[in-house]
Tab-separated table of C-alpha atoms in Angstrom:
chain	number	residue	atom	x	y	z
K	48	UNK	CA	0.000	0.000	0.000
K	49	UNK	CA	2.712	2.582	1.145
K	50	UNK	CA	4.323	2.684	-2.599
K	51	UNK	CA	1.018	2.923	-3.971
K	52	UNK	CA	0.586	6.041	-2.559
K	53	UNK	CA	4.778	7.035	-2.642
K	54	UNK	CA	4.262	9.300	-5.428
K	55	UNK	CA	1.732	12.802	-5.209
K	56	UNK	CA	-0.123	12.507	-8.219
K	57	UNK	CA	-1.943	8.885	-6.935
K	58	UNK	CA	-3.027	10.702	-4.294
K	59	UNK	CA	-4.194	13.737	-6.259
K	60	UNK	CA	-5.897	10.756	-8.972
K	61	UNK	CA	-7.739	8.934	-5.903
K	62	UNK	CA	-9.047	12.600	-5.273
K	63	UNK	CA	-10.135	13.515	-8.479
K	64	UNK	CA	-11.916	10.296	-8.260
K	65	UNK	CA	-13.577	10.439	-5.678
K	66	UNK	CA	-15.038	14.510	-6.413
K	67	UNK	CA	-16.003	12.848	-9.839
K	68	UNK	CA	-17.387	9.357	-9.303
K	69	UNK	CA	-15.270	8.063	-12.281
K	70	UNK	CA	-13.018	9.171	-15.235
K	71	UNK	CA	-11.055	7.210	-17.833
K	72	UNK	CA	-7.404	7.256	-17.637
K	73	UNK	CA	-7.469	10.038	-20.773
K	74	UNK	CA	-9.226	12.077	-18.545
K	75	UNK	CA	-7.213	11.295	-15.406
K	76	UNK	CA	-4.085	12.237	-17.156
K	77	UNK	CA	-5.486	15.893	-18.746
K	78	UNK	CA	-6.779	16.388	-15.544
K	79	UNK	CA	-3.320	15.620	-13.742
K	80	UNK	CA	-1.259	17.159	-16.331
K	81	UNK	CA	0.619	13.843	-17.193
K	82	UNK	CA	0.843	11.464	-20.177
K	83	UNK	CA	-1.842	9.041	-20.716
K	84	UNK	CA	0.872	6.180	-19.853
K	85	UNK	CA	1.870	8.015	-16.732
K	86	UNK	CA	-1.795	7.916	-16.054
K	87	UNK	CA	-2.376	4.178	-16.659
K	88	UNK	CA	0.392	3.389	-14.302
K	89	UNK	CA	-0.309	5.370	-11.637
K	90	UNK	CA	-4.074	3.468	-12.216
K	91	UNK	CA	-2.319	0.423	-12.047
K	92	UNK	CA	-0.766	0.827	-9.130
K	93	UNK	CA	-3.740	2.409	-7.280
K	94	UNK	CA	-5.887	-0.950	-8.853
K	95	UNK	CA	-3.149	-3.526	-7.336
K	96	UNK	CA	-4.003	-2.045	-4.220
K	97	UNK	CA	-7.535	-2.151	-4.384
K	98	UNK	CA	-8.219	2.115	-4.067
K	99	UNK	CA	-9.593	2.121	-7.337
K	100	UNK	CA	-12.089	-0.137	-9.547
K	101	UNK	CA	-10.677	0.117	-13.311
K	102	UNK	CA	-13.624	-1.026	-16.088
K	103	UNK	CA	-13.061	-1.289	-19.864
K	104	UNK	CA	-15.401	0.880	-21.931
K	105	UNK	CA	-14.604	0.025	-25.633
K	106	UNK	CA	-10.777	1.327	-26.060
K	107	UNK	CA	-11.305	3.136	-22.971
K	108	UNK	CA	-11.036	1.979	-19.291
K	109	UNK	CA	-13.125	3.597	-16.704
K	110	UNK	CA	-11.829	4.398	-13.418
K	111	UNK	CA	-13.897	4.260	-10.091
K	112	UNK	CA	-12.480	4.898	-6.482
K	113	UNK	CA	-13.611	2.465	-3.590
K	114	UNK	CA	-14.823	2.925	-0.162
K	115	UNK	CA	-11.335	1.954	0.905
K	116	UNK	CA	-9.883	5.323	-1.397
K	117	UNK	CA	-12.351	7.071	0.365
K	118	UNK	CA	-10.932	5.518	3.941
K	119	UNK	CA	-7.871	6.618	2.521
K	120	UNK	CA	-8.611	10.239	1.599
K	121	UNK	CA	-10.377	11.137	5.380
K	122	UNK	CA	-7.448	9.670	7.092
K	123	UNK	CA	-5.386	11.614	5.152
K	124	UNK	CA	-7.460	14.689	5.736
K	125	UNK	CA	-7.753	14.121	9.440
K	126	UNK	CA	-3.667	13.684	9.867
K	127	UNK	CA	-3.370	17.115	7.762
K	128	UNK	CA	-5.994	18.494	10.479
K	129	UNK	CA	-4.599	17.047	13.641
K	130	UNK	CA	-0.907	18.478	12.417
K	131	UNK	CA	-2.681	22.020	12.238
K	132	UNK	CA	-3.722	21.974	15.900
């Protein structure tokens, strides 16, 4: 899990994610500012360790967090809070 999220931009996908319900990778990456392989990776990564759902749609493959991501993204939230204090 920890080198799934090593890397900012997994973090900031799982976000995007979860504001939007689901993107494909295209959209993922223009919305990151990366290439669409960068994208898939990342994906790939984040699938392995089961914070997002990945489903193809034609040439495209849909991305969808999980309830874990969303887990994820409050602990997160809640560390960045309790650090504040």
């Amino acid at each position: 899990m920890t080198a799934a999220l090593g890397n900012h931009r997994r973090i900031e996908m799982i976000r995007l994610l979860q504001e939007r319900g689901s993107l494909c990778v295209e959209e993922v990456a223009a919305e990151c500012g990366v290439q669409v392989s960068t994208a898939s990776e990342h994906a790939r990564r984040l699938h392995e360790t089961g914070l997002i759902k990945k489903r193809a749609e034609g040439r495209r493959v849909r991305l969808f967090p999980t309830r874990r991501a969303a887990s994820l993204l409050s602990t997160i939230d809640l560390l960045w809070e309790t650090e504040a204090d």
